[in-house]
Coordinates of C-alpha atoms in Angstrom, one line a residue:
X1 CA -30.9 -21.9 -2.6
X2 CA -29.1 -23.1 -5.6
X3 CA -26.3 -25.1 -3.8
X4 CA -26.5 -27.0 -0.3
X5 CA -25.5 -24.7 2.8
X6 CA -23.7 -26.7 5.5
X7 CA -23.9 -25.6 9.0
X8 CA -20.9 -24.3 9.8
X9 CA -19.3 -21.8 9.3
X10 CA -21.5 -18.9 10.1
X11 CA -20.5 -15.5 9.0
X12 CA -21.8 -13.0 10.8
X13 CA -23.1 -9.5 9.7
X14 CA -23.1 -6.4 12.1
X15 CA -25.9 -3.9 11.1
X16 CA -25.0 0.0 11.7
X17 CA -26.1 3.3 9.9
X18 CA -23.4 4.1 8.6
X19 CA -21.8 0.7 7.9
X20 CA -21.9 -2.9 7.7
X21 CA -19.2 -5.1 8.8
X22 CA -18.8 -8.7 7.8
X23 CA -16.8 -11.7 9.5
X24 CA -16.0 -14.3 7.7
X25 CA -14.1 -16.4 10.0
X26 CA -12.2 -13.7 11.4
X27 CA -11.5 -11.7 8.2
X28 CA -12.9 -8.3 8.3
X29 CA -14.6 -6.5 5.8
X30 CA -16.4 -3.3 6.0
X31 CA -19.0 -1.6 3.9
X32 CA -20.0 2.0 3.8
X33 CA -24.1 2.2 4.2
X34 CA -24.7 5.7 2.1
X35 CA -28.5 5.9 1.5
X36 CA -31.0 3.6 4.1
X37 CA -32.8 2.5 1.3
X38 CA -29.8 0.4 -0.3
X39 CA -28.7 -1.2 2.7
X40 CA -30.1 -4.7 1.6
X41 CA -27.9 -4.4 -0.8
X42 CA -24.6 -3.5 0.7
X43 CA -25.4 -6.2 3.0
X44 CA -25.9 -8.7 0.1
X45 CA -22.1 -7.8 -1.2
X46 CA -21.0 -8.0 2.1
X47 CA -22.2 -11.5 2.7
X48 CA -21.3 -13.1 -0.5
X49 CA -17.8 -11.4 -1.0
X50 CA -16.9 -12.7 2.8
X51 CA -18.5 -16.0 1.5
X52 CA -16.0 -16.3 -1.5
X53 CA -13.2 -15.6 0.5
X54 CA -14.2 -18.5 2.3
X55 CA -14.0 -20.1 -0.4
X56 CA -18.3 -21.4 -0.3
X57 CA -20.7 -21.1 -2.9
X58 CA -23.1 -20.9 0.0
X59 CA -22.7 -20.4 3.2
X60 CA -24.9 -19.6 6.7
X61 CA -25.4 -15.9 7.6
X62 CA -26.2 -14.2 10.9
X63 CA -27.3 -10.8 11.1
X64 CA -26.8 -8.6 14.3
X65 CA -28.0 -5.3 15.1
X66 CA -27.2 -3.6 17.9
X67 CA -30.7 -3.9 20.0
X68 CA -28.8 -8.0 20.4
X69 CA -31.4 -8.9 17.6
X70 CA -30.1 -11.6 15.5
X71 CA -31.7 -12.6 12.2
X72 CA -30.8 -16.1 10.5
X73 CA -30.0 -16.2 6.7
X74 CA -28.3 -17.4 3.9
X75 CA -25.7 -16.1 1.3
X76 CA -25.3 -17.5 -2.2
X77 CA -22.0 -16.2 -4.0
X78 CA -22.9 -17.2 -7.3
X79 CA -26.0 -15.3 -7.5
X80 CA -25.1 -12.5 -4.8
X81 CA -28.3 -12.8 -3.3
X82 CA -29.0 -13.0 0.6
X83 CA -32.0 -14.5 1.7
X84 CA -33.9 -15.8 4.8
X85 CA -32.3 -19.6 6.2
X86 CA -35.4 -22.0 6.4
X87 CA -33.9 -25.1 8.1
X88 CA -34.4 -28.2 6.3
X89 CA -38.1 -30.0 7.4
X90 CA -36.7 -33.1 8.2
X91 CA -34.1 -31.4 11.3
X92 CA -35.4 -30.6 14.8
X93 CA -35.5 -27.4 15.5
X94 CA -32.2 -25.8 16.5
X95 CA -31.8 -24.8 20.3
X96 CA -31.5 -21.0 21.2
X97 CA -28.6 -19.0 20.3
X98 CA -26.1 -17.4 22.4
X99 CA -26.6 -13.6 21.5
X100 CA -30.3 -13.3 20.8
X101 CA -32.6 -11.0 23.2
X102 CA -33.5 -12.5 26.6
X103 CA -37.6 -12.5 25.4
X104 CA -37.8 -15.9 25.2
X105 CA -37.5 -16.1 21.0
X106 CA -36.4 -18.6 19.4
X107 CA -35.1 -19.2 15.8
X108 CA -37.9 -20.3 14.7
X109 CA -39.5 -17.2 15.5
X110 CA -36.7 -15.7 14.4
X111 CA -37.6 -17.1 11.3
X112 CA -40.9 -16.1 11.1
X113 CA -39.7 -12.1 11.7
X114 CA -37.5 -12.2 8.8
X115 CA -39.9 -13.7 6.8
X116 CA -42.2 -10.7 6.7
X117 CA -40.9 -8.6 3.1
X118 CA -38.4 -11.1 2.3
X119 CA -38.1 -10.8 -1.5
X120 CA -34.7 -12.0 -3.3
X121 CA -32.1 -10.1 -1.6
X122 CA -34.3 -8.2 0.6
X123 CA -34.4 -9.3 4.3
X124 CA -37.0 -7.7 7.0
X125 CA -34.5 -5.9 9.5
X126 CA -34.1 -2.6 7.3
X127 CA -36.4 -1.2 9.3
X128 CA -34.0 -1.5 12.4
X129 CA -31.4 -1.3 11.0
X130 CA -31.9 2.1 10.0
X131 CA -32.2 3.8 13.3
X132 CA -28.6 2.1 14.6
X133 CA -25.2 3.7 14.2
X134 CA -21.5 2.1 15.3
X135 CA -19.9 4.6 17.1
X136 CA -16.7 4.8 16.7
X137 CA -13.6 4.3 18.8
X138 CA -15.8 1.1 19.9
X139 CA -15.6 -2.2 20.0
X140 CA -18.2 -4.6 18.9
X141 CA -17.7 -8.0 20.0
X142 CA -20.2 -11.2 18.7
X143 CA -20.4 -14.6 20.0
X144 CA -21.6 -17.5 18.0
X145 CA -22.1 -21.0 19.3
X146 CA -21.9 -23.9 16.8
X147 CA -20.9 -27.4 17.1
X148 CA -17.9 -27.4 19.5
X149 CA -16.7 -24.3 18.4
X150 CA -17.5 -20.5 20.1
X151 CA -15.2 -17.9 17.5
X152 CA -15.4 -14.0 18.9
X153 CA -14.8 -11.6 16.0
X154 CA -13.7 -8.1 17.5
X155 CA -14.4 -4.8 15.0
X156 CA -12.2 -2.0 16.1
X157 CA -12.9 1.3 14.7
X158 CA -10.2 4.0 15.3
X159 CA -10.9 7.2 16.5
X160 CA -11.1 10.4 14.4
X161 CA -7.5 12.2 15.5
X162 CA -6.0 15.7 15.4
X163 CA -2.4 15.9 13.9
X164 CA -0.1 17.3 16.8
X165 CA 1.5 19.1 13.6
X166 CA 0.9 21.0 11.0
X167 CA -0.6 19.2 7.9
X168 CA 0.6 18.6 4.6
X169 CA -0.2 21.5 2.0
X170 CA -3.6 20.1 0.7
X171 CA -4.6 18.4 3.9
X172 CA -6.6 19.6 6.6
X173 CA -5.0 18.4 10.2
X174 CA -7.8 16.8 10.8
X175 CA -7.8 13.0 10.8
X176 CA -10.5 10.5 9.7
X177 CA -9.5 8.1 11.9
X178 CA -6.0 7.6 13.5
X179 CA -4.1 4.2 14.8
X180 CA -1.4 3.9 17.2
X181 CA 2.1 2.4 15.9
X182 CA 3.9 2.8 19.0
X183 CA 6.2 5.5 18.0
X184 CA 7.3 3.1 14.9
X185 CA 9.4 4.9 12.2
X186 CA 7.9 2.9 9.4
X187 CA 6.7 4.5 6.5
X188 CA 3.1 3.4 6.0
X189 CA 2.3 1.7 2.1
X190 CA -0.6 0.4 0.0
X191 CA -1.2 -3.4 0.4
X192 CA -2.1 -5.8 -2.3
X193 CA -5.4 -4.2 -2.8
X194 CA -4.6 -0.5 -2.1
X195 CA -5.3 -0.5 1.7
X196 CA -2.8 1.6 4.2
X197 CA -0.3 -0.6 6.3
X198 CA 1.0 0.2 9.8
X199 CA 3.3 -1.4 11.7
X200 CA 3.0 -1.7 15.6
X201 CA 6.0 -3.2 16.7
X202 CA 6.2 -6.7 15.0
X203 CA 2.6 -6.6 13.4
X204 CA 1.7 -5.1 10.3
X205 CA -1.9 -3.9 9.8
X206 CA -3.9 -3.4 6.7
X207 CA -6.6 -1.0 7.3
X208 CA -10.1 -0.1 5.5
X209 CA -9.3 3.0 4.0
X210 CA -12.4 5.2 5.0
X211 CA -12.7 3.7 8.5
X212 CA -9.2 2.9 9.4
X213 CA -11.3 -0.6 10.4
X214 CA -8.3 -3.5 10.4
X215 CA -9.1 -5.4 7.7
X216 CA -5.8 -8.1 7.8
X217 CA -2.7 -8.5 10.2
X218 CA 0.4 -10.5 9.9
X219 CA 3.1 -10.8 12.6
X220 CA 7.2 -11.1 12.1
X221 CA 9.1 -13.1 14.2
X222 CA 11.4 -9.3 15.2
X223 CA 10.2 -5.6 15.3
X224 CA 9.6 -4.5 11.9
X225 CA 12.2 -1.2 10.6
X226 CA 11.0 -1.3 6.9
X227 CA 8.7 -2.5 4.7
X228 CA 7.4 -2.4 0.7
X229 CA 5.3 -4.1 -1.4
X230 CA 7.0 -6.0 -4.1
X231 CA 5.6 -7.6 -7.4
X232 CA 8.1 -10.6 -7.7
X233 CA 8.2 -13.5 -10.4
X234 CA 4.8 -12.2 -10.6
X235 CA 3.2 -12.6 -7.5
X236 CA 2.5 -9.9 -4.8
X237 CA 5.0 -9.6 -1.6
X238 CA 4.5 -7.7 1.0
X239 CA 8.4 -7.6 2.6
X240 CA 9.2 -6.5 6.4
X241 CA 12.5 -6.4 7.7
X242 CA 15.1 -5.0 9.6
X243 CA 18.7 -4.4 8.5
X244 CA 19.8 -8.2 9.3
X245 CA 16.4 -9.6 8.9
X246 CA 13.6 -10.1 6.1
X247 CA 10.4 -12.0 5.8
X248 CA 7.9 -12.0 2.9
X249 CA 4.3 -12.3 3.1
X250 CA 1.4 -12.9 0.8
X251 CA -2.4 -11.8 0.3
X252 CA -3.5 -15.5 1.1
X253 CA -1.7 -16.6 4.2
X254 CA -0.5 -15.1 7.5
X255 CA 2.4 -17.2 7.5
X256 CA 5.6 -15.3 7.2
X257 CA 8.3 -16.9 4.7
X258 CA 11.3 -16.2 6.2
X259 CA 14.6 -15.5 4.4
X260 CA 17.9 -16.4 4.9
X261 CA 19.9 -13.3 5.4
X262 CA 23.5 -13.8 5.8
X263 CA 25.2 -12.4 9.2
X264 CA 27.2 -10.1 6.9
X265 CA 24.2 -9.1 4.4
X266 CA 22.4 -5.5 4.8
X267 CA 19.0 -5.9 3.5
X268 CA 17.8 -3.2 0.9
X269 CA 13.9 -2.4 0.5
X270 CA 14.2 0.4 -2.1
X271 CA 16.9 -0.9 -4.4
X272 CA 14.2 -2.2 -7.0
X273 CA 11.7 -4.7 -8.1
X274 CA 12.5 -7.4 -5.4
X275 CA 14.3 -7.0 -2.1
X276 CA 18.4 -7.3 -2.6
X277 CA 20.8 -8.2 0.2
X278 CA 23.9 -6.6 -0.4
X279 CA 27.4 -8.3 0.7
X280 CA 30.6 -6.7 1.6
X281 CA 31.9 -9.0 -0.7
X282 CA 31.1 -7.4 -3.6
X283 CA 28.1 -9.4 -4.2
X284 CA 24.3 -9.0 -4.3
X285 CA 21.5 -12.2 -3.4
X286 CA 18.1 -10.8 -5.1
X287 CA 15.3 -12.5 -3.3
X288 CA 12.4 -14.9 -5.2
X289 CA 8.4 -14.7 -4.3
X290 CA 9.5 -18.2 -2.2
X291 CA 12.3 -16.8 -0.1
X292 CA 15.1 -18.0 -2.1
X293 CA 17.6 -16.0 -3.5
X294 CA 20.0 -15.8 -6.7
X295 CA 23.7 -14.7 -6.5
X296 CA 24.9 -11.2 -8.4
X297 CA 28.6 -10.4 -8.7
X298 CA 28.7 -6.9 -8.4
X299 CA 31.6 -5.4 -10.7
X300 CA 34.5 -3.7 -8.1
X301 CA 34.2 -0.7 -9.5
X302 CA 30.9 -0.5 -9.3
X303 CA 27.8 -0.3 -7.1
X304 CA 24.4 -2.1 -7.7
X305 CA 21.6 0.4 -8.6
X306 CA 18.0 -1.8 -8.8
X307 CA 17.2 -5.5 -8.7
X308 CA 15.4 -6.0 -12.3
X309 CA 13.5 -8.9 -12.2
X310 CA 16.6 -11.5 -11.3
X311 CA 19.1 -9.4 -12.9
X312 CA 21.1 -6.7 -11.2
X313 CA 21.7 -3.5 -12.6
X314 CA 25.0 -2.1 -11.4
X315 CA 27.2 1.2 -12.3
X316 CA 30.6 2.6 -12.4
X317 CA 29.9 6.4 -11.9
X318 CA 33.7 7.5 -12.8
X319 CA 33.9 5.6 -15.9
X320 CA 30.0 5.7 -16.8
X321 CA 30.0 2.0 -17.3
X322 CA 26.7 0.6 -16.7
X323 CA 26.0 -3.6 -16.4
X324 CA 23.3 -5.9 -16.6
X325 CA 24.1 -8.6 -14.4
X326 CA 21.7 -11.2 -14.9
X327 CA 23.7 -15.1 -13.8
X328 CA 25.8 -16.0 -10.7
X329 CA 29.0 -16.7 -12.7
X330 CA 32.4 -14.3 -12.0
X331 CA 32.0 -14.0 -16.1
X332 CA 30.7 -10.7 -16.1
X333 CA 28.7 -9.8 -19.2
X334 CA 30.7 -6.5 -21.2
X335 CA 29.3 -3.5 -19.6
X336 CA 28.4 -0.7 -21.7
X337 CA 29.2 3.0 -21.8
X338 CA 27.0 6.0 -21.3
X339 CA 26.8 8.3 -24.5
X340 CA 27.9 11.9 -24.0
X341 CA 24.8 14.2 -24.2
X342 CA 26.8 17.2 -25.9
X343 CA 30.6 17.4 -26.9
X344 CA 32.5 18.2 -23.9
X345 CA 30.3 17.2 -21.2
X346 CA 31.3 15.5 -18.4
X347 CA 29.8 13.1 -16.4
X348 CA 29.4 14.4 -12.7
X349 CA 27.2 11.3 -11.0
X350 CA 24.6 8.4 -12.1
X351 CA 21.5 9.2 -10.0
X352 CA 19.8 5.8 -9.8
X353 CA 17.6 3.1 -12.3
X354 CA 14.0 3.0 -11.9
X355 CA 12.8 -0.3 -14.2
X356 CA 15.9 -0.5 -15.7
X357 CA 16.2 2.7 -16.9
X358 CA 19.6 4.5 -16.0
X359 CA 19.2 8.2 -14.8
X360 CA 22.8 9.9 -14.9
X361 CA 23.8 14.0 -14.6
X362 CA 26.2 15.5 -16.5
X363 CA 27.9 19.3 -16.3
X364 CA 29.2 21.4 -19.6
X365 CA 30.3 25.3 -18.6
X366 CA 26.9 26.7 -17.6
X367 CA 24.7 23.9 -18.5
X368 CA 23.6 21.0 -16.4
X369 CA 22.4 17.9 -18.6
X370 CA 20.1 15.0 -17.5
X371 CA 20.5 12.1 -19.6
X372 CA 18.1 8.9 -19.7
X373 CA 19.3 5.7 -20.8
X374 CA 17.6 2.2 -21.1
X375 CA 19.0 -0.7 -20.5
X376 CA 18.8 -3.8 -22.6
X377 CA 17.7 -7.2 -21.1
X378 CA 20.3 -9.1 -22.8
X379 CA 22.5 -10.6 -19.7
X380 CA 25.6 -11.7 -21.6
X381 CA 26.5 -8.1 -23.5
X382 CA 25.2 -5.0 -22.1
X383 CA 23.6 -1.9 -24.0
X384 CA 22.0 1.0 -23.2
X385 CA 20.5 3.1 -25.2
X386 CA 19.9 7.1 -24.9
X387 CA 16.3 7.7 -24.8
X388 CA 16.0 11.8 -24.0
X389 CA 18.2 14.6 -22.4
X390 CA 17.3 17.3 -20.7
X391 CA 19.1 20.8 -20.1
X392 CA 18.9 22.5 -16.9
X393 CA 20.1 26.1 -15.8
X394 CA 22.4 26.7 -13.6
X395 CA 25.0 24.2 -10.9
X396 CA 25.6 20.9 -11.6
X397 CA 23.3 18.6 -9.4
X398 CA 24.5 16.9 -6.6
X399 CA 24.5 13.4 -6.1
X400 CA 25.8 12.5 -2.7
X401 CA 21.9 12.4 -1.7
X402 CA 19.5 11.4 -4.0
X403 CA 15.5 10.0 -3.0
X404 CA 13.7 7.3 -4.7
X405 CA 9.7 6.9 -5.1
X406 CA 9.8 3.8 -7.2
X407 CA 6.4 3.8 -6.7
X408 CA 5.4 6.3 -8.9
X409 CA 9.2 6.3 -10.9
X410 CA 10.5 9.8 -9.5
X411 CA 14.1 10.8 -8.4
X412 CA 14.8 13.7 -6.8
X413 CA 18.7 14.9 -6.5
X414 CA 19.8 18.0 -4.3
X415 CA 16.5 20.6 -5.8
X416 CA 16.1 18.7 -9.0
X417 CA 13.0 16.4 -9.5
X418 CA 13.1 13.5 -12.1
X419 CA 10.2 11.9 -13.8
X420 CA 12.2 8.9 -14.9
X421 CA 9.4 7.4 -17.1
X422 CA 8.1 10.8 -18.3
X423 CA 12.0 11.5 -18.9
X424 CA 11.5 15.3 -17.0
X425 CA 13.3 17.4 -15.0
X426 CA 12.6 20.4 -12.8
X427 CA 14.9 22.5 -10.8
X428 CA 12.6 23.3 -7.3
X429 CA 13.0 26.7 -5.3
X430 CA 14.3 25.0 -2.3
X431 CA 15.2 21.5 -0.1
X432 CA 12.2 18.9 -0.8
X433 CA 11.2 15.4 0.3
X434 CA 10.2 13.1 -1.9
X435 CA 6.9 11.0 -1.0
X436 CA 3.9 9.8 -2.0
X437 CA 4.0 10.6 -5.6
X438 CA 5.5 14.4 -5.2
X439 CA 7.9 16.5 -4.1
X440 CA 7.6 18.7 -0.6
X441 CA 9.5 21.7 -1.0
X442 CA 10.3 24.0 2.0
X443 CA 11.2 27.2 1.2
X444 CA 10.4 31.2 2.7
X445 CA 8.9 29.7 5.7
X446 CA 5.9 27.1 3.7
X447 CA 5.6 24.4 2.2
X448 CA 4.5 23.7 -1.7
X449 CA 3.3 20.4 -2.8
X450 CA 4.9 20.0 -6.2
X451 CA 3.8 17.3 -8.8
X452 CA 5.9 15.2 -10.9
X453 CA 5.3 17.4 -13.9
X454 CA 6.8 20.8 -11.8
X455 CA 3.6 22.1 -11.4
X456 CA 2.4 23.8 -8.0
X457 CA -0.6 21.4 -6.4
X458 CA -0.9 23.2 -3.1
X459 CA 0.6 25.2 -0.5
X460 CA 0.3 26.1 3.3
X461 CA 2.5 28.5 5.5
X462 CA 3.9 26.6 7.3
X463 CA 7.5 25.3 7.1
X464 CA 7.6 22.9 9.4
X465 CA 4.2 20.7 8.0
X466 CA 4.6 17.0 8.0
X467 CA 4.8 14.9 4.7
X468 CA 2.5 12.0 4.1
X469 CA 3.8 8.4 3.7
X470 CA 1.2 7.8 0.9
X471 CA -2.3 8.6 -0.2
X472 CA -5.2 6.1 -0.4
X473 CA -7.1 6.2 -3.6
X474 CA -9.8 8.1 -1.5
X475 CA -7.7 10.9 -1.7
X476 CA -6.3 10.5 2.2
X477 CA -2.8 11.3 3.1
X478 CA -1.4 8.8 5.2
X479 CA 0.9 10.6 7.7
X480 CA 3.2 10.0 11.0
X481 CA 5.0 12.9 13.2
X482 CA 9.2 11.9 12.2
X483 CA 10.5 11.5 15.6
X484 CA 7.6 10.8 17.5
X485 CA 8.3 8.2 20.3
X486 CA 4.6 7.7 21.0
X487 CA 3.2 8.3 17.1
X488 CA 0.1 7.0 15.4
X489 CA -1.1 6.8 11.8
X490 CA -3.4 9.7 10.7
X491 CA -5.5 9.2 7.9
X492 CA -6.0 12.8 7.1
X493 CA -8.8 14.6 4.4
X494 CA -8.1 17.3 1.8
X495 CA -9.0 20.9 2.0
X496 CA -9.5 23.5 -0.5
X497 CA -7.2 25.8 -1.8
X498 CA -5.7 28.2 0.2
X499 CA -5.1 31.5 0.0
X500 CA -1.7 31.5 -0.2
X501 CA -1.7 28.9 -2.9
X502 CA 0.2 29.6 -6.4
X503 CA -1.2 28.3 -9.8
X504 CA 2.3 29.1 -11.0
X505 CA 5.0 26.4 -11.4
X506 CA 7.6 26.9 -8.4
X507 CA 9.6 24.5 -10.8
X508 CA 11.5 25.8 -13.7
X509 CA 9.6 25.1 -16.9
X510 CA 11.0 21.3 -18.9
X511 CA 13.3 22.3 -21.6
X512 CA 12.7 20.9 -24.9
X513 CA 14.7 17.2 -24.9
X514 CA 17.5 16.8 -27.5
X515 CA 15.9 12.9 -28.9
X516 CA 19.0 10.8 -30.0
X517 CA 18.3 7.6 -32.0

């Protein structure tokens, strides 16, 4: 090896058909085995990504398959290579491991076995390795003595599941793999590197997204009610929290950072691009990637709309005066006023701010409008400025319930669905729920899956299907039964098209936008 290797710590590789799981001191990480004759090479990623994590150029490797065979060897990061450990000459030999077959081998011999084909990243248990398989819903548990210290690294693969309801359009009911949540309301979301998150209780999960195998877990000190992922003063933050309560956590550290929530505050999860605790006093504290928080007078005749960064966005929907809050001072900057979209309009509701662009809906005789308005950064003076609007047919939209996906910047308002960043609207044939990038309309006993651009994706008959929280990037919706009180997480696969599918728009088509400079 290039580097020197110390003794400890070990990480341990568990050898199955299908997969190969890595511990590096009790992270998880699990690698999908697809064709026998590659396996040395999953193994070698395997090895040397859990050996950067643990932040080793080098490090000690033991390899386990399931006949208790355990094969000694050695990772090197730099070079991604995994190769047979020969113990320096000079060191007596090492007694017997705990976990090796009760035939009297020792490492040593152990040695000598994996000698036999070793060439660069190739080891000699392939050959075993192919005729094993990890079945799931099992655990595997491996013991490794060294020094004074005995860790035990537990892999849990959850069990393939049938949804108790009917699926998604697009999704078969049929579930991958399934994890209980303990009847947890919690939406599921994408961690820091696009894994699904459950919550049981007061721990949060992060899951591989093909085998549902825990990959990370974090605890709160209280039983999580909500949770999102939050890029703040540029650093990732996974926030839980409860209507009084909030702590922050980040890819690195299981360590919650807790947050000082006032008895009076209401924490918000949804309201933007960091997590905002809203005061009855007409104020707003906008929490920092450390847990501290910045003040934000919220005008009186207004309500906040999205924490931007450190500033707060805030709107009076009577008077169409938007601001852009952005220091702690009772100053407030000038606010600005929303431009009519056509001569005699009238303003009827502002919809929301999705990265600080205003959404508001406006009403003219027959004609509904959707403007779009962005506002400027400047803190002091505030200005907007009227990017598209769009005409829509028939009643004016109502605002006394309006959905967020901030996610993927979508609004959806009474049966009209808003691509803010596209600046789009479609009116839907029927009530929709807004998740995971689209809109779920229910209508004539099915349900449609509609995408941001009003155009039909899927459909099943079935009006009473369940809505995913989020898909994975494997394509798998991630989806709870609402109301269950003994629920789980079911990560469930697509299906064709079916028959009753439509590969016309259930949305009305976008009408051209009126541009204003």
């Amino acid at each position: 090896m290039s580097v020197a290797v110390h003794s400890w710590p070990v990480i341990t590789l568990t050898f199955g058909a299908e997969q190969i799981v890595a511990d590096a001191n009790g992270e998880v990480l699990t690698y999908p085995v697809l064709d026998a004759a590659t396996a040395h090479e999953v193994a070698a990623d395997a090895a040397a990504e859990a050996c950067r994590r643990l932040g080793l150029k080098a490090c000690r490797v033991q390899g386990h398959t399931e006949d208790g065979s355990v094969f000694e060897m050695v990772v090197d990061a730099g070079l991604g290579t995994l190769q047979e450990y020969e113990p320096p000459a000079a060191t007596v030999a090492a007694p017997q491991r705990r976990g090796v077959r009760g035939d009297g081998s020792t490492s040593a011999g152990r040695s000598r076995a994996a000698r036999k084909g070793n060439r660069g990243r190739t080891v000699a248990i392939w050959g075993s390795v192919a005729v094993l398989a990890l079945t799931a819903g099992t655990s595997v548990t491996m013991n490794l003595t060294e020094g004074h210290g005995e860790p035990v690294a537990v892999v849990h693969t959850p069990p393939p599941a049938q949804l108790p309801v009917p699926a998604p359009a697009g999704w078969d009911t049929y579930g991958a793999w399934a994890t209980p949540m303990s009847g947890s309301q919690v939406k599921a979301v994408l961690d820091w590197e696009s894994r699904p998150v459950s919550v049981d209780g007061s721990k949060l999960i992060g899951h591989d997204p093909d085998t549902g195998v825990e990959q990370w877990s974090r605890s709160a000190p209280f039983t999580v009610t909500q949770m999102a992922l939050f890029t703040v003063d540029g650093q990732t933050r996974l926030a839980a929290a409860t209507a009084k309560e909030l702590v922050l956590f980040t890819p690195d550290s299981p360590e919650p950072i807790r947050v000082e929530v006032p008895q009076e505050a209401t924490v918000v999860l949804d309201g933007g691009t960091a997590p905002r605790l809203d005061l009855p006093t007409k104020k707003s504290l906008l929490v920092r990637a450390d847990g501290s928080t910045v003040s934000r007078v919220v005008p009186a005749a207004a309500n906040p709309l999205e924490a931007q960064g450190a500033d707060l966005i805030a709107a009076d929907a009577k008077a169409g005066k938007v601001w852009r809050v952005g220091t702690d001072s009772a100053a407030l900057p000038k606010p600005a006023v929303l431009p009519v979209p056509a001569e005699g309009a009238e303003l009827t509701g502002v919809l929301g701010s999705v990265q600080g662009r205003v959404v508001a809906a406006w009403k003219d005789g027959k004609q509904t409008f959707v403007g779009f308005y962005d506002v400027n950064e400047a803190t002091d003076v505030t200005a907007v400025k009227q990017v598209a609007v769009r005409e829509l047919d028939g009643s004016q939209i109502t605002t006394s319930t309006v959905q967020a996906d901030r996610v993927h910047g979508l609004l959806l308002a009474s049966t009209v669905l808003i691509d803010v960043e596209a600046t789009t609207a479609h009116r839907l044939d029927g009530q929709a729920t807004l998740a995971a990038g689209y809109a779920w309309v229910t209508d004539n006993g099915k349900q449609t899956q509609i995408t941001c651009d009003g155009q039909t994706e899927a459909t099943t008959r079935a009006d009473q299907a369940a809505v995913p929280d989020v898909i994975t990037d494997n394509g798998m919706a991630m989806t709870r039964v609402a109301g269950s009180t003994d629920g789980s997480l079911y990560a469930l696969v697509r299906t064709g098209p079916t028959p009753t599918a439509s590969t016309s728009p259930t949305a009305s088509p976008t009408p051209t936008a009126k541009e204003t400079p």
